[in-house]
XYZ file of C-alpha atoms in Angstrom:
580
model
C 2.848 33.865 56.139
C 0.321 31.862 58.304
C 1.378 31.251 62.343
C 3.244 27.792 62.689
C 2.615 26.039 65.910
C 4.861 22.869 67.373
C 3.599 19.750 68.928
C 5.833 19.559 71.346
C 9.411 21.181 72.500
C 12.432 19.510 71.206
C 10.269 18.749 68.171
C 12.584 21.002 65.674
C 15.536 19.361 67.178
C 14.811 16.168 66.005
C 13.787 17.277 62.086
C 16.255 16.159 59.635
C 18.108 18.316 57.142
C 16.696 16.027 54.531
C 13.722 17.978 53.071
C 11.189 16.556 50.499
C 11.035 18.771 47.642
C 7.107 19.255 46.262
C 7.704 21.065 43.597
C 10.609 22.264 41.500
C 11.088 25.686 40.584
C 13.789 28.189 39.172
C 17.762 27.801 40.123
C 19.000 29.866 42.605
C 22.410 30.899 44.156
C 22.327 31.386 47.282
C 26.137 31.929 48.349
C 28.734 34.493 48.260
C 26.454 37.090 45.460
C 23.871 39.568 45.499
C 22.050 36.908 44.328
C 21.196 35.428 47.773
C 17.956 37.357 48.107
C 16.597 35.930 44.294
C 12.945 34.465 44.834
C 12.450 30.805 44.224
C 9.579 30.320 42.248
C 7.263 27.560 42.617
C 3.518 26.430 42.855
C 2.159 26.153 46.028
C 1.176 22.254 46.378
C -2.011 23.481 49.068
C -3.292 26.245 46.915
C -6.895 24.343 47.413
C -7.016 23.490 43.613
C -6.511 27.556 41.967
C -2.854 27.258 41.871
C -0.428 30.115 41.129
C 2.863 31.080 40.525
C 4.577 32.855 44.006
C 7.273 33.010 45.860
C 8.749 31.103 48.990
C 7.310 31.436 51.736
C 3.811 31.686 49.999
C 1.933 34.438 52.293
C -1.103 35.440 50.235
C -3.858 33.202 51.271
C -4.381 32.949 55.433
C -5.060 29.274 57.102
C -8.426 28.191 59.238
C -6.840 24.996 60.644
C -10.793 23.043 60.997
C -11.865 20.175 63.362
C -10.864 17.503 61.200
C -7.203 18.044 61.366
C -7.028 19.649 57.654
C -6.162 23.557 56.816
C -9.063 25.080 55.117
C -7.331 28.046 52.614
C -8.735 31.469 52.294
C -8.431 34.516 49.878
C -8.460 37.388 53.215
C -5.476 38.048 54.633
C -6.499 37.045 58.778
C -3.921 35.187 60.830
C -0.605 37.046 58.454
C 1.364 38.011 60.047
C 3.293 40.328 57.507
C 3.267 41.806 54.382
C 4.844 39.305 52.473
C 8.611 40.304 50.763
C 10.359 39.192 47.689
C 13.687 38.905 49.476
C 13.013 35.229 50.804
C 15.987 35.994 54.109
C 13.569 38.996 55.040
C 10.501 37.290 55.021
C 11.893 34.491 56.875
C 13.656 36.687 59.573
C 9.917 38.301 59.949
C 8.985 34.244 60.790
C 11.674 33.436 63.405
C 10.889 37.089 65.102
C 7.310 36.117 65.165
C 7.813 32.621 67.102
C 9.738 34.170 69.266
C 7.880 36.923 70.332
C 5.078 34.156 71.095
C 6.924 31.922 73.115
C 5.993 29.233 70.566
C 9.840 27.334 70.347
C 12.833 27.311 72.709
C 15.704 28.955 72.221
C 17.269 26.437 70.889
C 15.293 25.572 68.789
C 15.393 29.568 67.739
C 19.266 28.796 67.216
C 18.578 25.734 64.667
C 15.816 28.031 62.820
C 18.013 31.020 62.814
C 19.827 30.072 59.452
C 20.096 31.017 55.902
C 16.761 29.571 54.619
C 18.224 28.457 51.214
C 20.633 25.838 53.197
C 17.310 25.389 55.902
C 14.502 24.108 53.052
C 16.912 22.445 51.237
C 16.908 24.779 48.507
C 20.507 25.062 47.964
C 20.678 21.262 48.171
C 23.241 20.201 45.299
C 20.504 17.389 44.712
C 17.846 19.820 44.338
C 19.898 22.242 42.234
C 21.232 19.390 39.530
C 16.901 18.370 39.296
C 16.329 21.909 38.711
C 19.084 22.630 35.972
C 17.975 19.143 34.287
C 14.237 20.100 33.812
C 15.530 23.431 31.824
C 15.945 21.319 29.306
C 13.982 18.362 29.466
C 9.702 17.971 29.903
C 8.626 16.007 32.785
C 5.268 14.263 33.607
C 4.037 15.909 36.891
C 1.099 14.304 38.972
C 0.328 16.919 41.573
C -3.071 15.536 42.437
C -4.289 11.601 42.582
C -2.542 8.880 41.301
C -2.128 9.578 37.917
C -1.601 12.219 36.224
C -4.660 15.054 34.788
C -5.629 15.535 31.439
C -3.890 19.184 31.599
C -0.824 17.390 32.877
C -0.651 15.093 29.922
C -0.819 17.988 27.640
C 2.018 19.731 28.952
C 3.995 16.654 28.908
C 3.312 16.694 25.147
C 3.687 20.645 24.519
C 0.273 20.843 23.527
C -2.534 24.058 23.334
C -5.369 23.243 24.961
C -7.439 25.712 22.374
C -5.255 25.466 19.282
C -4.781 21.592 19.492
C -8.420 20.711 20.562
C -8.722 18.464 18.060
C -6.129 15.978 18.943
C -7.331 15.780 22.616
C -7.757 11.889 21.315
C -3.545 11.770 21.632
C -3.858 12.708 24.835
C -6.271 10.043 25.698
C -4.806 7.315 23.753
C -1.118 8.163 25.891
C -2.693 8.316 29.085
C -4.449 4.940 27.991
C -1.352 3.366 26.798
C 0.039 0.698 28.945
C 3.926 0.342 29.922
C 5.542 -2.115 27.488
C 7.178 -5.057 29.630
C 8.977 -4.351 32.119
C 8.752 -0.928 32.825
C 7.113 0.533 35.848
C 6.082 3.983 36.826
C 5.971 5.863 40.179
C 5.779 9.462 41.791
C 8.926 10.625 42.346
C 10.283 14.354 44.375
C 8.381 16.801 43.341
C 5.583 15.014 42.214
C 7.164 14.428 38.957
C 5.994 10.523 37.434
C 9.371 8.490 37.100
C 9.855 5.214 34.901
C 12.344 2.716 35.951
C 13.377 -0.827 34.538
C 13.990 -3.563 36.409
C 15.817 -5.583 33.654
C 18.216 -2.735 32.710
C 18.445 -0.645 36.333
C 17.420 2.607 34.396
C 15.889 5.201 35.648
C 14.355 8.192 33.954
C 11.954 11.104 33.437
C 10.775 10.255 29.913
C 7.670 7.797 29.181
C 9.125 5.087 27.033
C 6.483 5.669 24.383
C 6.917 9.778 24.730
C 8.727 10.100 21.395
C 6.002 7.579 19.639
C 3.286 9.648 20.715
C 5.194 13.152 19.765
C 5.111 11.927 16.430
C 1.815 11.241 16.190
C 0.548 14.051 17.335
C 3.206 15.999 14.461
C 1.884 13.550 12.100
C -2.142 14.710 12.889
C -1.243 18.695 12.679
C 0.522 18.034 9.381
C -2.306 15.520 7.817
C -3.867 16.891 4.722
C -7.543 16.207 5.393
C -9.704 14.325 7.983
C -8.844 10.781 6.525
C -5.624 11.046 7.117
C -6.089 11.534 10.556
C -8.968 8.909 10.321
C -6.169 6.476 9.006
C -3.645 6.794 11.504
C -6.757 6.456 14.095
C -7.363 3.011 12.888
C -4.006 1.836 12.457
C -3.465 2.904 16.070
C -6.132 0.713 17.228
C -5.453 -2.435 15.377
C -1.289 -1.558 16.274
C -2.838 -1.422 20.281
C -4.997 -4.697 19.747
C -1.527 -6.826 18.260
C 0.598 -5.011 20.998
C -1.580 -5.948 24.129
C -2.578 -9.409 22.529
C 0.758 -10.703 21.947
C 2.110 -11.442 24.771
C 2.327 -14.584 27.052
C -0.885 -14.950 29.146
C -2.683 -12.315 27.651
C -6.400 -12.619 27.611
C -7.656 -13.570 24.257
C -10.401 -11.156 23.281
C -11.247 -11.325 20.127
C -11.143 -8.369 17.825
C -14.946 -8.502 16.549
C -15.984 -7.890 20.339
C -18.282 -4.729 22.019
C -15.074 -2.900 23.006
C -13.162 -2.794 20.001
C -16.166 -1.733 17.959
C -16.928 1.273 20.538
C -13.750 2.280 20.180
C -14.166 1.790 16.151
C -16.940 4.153 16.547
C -15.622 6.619 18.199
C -13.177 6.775 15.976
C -15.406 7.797 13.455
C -17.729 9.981 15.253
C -20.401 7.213 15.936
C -22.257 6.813 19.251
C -23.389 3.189 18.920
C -25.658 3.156 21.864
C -28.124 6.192 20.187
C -27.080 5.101 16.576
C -26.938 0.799 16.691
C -28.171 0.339 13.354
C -24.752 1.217 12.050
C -23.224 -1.677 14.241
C -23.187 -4.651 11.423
C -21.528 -1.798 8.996
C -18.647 -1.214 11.622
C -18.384 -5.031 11.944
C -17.704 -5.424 8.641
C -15.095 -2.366 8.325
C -13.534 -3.593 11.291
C -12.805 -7.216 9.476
C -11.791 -5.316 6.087
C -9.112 -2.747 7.782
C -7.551 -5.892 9.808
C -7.067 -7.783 6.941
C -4.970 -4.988 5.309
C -3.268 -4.634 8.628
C -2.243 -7.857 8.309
C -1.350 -8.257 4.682
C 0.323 -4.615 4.417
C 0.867 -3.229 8.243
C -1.255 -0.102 7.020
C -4.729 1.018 6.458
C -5.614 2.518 3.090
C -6.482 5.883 2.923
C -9.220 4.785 -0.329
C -10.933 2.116 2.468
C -11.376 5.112 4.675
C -13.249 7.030 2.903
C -15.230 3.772 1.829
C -15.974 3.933 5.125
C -16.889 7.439 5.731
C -19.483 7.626 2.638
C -20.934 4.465 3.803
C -21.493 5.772 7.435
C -22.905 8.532 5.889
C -25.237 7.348 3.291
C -26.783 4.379 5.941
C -27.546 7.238 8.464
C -29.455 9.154 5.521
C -31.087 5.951 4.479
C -31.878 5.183 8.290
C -33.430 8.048 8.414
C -36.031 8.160 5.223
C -36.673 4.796 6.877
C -38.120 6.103 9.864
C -39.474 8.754 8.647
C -41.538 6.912 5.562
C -42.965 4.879 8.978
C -43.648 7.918 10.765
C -45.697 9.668 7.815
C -47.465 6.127 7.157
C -48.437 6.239 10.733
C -49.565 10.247 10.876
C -50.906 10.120 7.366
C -53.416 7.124 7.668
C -51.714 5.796 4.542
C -53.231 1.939 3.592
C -50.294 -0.754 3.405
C -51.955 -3.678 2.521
C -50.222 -6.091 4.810
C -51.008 -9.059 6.159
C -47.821 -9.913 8.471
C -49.430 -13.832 9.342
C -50.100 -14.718 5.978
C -47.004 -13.608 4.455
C -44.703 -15.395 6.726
C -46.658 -18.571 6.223
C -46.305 -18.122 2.764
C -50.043 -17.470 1.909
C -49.040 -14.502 -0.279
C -48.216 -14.700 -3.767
C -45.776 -13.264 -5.264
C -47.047 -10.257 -8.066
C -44.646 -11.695 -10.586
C -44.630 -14.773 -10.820
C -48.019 -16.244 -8.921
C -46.493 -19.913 -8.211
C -43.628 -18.677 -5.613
C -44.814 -17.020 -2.096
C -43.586 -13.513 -1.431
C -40.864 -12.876 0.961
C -40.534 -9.084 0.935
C -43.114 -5.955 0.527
C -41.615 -2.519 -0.970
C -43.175 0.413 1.190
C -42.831 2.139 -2.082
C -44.208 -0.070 -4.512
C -46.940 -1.505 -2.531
C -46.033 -4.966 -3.752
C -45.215 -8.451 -2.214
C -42.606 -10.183 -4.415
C -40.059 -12.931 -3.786
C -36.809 -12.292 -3.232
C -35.262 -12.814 -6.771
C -38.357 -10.184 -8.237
C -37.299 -7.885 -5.850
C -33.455 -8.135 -6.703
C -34.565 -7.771 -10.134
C -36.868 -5.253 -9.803
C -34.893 -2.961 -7.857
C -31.220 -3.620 -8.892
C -30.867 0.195 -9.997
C -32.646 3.637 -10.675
C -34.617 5.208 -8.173
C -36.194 1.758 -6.929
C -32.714 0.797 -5.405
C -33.413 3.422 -2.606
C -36.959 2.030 -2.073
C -37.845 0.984 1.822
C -38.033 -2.464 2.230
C -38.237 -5.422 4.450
C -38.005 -9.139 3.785
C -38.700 -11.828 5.509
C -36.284 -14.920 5.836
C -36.009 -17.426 3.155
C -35.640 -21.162 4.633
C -32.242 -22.108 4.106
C -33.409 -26.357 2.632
C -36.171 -24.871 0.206
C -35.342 -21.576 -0.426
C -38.736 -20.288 -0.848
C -40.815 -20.270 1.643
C -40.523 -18.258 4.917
C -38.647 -19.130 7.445
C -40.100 -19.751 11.216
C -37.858 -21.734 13.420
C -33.981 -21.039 13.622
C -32.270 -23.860 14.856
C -30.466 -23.428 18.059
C -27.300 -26.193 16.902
C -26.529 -24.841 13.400
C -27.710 -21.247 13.550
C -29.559 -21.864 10.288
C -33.643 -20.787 9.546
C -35.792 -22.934 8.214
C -39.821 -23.465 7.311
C -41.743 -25.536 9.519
C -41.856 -28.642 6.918
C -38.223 -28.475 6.211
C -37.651 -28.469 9.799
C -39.881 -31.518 10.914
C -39.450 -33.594 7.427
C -35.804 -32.792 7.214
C -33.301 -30.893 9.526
C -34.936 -32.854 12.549
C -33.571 -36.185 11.474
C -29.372 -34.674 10.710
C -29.643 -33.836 14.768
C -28.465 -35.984 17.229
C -30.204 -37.267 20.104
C -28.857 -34.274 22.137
C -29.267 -31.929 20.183
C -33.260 -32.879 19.031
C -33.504 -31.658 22.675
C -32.747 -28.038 21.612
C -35.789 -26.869 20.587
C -35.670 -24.472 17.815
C -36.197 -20.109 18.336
C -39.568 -19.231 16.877
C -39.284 -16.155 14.211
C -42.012 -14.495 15.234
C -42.911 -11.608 12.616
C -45.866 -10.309 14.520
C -45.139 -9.735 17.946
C -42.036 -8.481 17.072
C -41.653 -5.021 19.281
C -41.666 -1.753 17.169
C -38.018 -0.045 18.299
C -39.045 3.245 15.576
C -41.702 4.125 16.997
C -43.331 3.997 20.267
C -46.475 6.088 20.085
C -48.648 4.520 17.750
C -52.350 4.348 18.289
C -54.101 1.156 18.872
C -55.767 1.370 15.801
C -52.017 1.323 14.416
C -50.810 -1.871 16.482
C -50.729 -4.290 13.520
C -48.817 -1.825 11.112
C -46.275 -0.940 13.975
C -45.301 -4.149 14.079
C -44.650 -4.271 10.702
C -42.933 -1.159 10.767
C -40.826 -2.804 13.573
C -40.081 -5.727 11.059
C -38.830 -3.351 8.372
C -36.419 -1.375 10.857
C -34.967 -4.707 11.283
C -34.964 -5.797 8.192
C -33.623 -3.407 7.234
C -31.098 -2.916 9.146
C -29.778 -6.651 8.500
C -31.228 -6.909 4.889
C -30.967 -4.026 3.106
C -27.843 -2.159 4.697
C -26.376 -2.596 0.715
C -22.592 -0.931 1.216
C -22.125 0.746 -2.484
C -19.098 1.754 -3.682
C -17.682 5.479 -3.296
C -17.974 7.492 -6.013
C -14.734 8.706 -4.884
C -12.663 5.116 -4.857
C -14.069 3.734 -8.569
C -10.532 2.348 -9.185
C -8.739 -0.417 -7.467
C -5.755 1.993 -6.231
C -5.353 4.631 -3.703
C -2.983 7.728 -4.500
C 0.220 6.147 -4.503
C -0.860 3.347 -7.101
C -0.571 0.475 -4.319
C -3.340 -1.918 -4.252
C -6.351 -1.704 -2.234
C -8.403 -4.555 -0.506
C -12.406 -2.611 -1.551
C -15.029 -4.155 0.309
C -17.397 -7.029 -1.661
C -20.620 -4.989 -2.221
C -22.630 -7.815 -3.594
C -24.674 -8.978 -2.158
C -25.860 -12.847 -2.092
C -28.545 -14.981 -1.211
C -26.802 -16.658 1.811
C -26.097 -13.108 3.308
C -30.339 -13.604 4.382
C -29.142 -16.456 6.731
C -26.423 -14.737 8.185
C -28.290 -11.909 8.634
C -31.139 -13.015 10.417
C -29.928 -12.764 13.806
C -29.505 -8.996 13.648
C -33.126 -9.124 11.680
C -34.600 -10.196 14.483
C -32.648 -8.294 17.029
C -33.375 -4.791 15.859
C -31.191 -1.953 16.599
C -30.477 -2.539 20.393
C -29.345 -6.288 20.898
C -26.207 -7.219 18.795
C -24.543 -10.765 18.694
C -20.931 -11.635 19.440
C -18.664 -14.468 19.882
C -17.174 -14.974 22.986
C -13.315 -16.614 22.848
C -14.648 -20.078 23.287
C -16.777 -19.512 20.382
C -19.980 -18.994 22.367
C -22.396 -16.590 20.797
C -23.902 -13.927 23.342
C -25.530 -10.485 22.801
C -24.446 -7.142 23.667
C -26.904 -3.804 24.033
C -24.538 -0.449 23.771
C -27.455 1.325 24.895
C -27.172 -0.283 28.559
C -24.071 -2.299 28.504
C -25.888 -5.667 28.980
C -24.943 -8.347 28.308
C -26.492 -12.135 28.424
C -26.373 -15.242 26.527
C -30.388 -16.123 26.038
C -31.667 -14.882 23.257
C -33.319 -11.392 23.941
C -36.497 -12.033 21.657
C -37.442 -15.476 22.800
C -36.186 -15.704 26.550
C -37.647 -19.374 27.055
C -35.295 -20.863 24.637
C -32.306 -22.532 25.662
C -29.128 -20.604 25.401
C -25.356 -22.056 25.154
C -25.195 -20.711 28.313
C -27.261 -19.650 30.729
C -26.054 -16.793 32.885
C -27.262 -13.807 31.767
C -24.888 -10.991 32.647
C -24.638 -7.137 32.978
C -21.391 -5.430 32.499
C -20.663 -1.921 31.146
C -16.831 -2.477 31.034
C -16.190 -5.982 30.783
C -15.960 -6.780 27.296
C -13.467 -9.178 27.169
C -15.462 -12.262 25.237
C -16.718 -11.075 22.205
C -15.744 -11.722 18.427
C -18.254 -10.962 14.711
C -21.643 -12.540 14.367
C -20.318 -13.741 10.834
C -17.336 -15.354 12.095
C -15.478 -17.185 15.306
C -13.273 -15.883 17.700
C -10.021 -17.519 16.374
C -10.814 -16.165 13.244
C -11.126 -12.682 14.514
C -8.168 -12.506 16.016
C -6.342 -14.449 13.451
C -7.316 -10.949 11.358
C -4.802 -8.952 13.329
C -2.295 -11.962 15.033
């Protein structure tokens, strides 16, 4: 038991008999039975963050009060002054002799301390003892340290293993996320135990109102059959949290198709979109699918999961032949007989049919073909997996390449079709909004960086098929595993469209031009902006062509805030119409 020492005399006079109770323990009975000397258990709230179970008074580590005012805790036993004693009276007999053999309080003050310390602490408080017999049978939420409560603490609350339930950690995370549902309000209560209370009601209690929801779920995960089930319940959670949060009056209206929702989409299903981006668009248009049967059902399917998972799975194999066909054509000195200027002014003929200019060349193949050869070419068999990138088709003529994107409709057009027709549908205004130039050539290479100077031209063009084919060629097939329209219990499921049709090349050409790193959103107004995962900026100028005019022109960078974002395919009401 460390030394005590008193500001001033008179001070112990003056303490009131109301003591604050840290931490709970085990009941005691303190009057009239051998049982007066029974140690009260408890954890030492200054144990200096290695906390263990002792007995009051706690006399194994000494105390170094420092400069600063604070105790500094140590293992050696300097400045005890006994060995300490289970019998709690004992030990604290040992503490009044001490301060009296010091001179260190009066003697009346000796006459207040001289008492039976279970009365003294407030031990035997009828208070304290009805908390103590309570948490026997009920779990509390504890926050010993900071304002809310530690990971550890949250697993307790939930009776979970840290090494046997390792695997649901994302429980844990999701309840500590969870906000209070209106109007409850939380605060740190004796003993450092989190209370809840209700304004509307006047109740008071120990238990989070979602507790039980969360119990279940985490019941539900260790009896799931397989990962999709798990994977299910995941996404049904999120969509659920999106609804819940969304829903009420005065809620900001972020759309579901924004930067936040889709990170938490990934992680979900094991993707880290800032090292893995090109699997963005797929997410995007998971994300829209999985809503919709939220909406029309109020569950997920576990058939569109595993859609999902195979999908995931077969892009990031695909993703990877691509880079690595560039990174052999690079090392290997192989000849791709490319001429990025002339194809995307539509000098190059097609090697089908002569009269039409080419809009795509097959790594494989070696060819330049337009885009209804290629289709036809490589609709199945081996040529299906062929590396590819395509340029885009003008959206008026439909054959020749596209060079300016227009910054009032969004659409891509040739240079003609854009001076001898678009030009004249735009208003005054809006003629003063020039168009983006596509520019195939200078395009950056985001595969690979360490390409000789000899290799500058064919980098480029390797840049152009990474991003081509990430927004071109990303065809979703269907799972081998989900052939039939039905899932397991015979309901009908909603199977994601894995056509693929010639006006998917206009929507796609923002994220062909993008690459892996820049992805476009919609804001709640409607506003398109673009979002990097890799370094959580954010701005609304377009990142390839920084002199053309954006719908806005403050560029921002925010890691957290993602609160104005929907789909690059649709608007904002429309994504959260998908959930609302």
């Amino acid at each position: 038991m460390p030394p005590y020492t008193w500001p001033e005399r008179g001070y112990v006079l003056e303490m009131k008999k109301r003591h604050r109770v840290q931490l709970f323990g085990n009941i005691v009975d303190s009057k009239g039975t051998s049982d007066e000397q029974t140690p009260f258990q408890f954890r030492h709230r200054a144990a200096d963050g290695e906390v263990t179970e002792g007995h009051i008074p706690v006399g194994f580590r000494s105390i170094l009060p420092t400069e600063s005012g604070s105790n500094l805790y140590l293992t050696s036993l300097e400045n005890v002054i006994a060995e300490f004693s289970p019998s709690l009276d004992e030990t604290w007999m040992r503490v009044v002799g001490y301060l009296e053999k010091k001179g260190l309080v009066s003697l009346a003050e000796l006459e207040y301390l001289d008492a039976d310390p279970f009365v003294l602490f407030g031990i035997d408080d009828p208070v304290t003892q009805k908390a103590l017999r309570r948490l026997q049978n009920q779990v509390v939420l504890h926050c010993t340290t900071g304002d809310t409560p530690s990971e550890e603490e949250w697993m307790r609350y939930l009776c979970m293993d840290p090494l046997a339930d390792a695997d649901h950690k994302w429980v844990i995370e999701a309840f500590a996320e969870a906000e209070l549902p209106t109007p409850w309000t939380s605060y740190k209560g004796i003993g450092s135990i989190v209370c809840f209370t209700n304004p509307e009601t006047r109740v008071t209690t120990w238990q989070h109102p979602m507790h039980d929801y969360f119990r279940q779920l985490l019941s539900y995960c260790k009896s799931a059959e397989d990962l999709e089930d798990i994977l299910k319940i995941r996404v049904h959670r999120l969509l659920w949290s999106y609804e819940f949060i969304h829903s009420h009056p005065g809620a900001e209206a972020e759309p579901l198709i924004s930067p936040s929702q889709l990170r938490k989409l990934g992680t979900i299903f094991g993707v880290d979109l800032a090292k893995e981006g090109h699997l963005v668009r797929v997410l995007k248009r998971f994300l829209k699918i999985f809503a919709e049967e939220y909406q029309q059902r109020n569950d997920i399917s576990k058939s569109q999961v595993i859609i999902c998972v195979d999908t995931l799975s077969t892009e990031t194999e695909r993703w990877e032949v691509l880079k690595d066909n560039w990174e052999d054509a690079l090392s290997g000195g192989r000849n791709h007989n490319i001429d990025i200027p002339a194809l995307a002014n539509g000098e190059v003929a097609c090697v089908e049919c002569p009269d039409k200019p080419a809009l795509s060349y097959c790594l494989e193949c070696r060819d330049h073909t337009c885009l209804d050869c290629f289709n036809k070419l490589h609709r199945k068999g081996h040529r299906s997996r062929h590396a590819v990138f395509k340029l885009v088709r003008c959206s008026l003529c439909e054959s020749m390449p596209a060079r300016l994107r227009c910054q009032v409709t969004s659409k891509s057009f040739c240079h003609d079709c854009y001076a001898m027709k678009h030009i004249h549908t735009l208003s005054a205004l809006e003629k003063e909004m020039r168009p983006t130039l596509i520019d195939y050539v200078s395009l950056k290479a985001d595969v690979l960086g360490k390409a000789s100077q000899g290799d500058v031209e064919l980098t480029e063009t390797g840049a152009l098929a990474e991003r081509q084919y990430n927004a071109g060629t990303l065809g979703i097939r269907r799972s081998k595993r989900s052939v039939d329209n039905t899932d397991r219990d015979g309901k009908g499921v909603l199977l994601m469209d894995t056509s693929r049709s010639d006006d998917d090349e206009e929507d796609l050409l923002t994220s062909s031009i993008l690459g892996s790193h820049w992805h476009p959103f919609y804001d709640s107004t409607g506003i398109m902006y673009y979002y990097n995962f890799s370094t959580g900026e954010k701005m609304r100028r377009s990142p390839v062509d920084t002199s053309a005019p954006g719908k806005g022109d403050d560029d921002e960078t925010n890691d957290d805030d993602d609160s104005d974002d929907d789909d690059d395919d649709e608007s904002s009401s429309q994504g959260i119409a998908a959930v609302v």
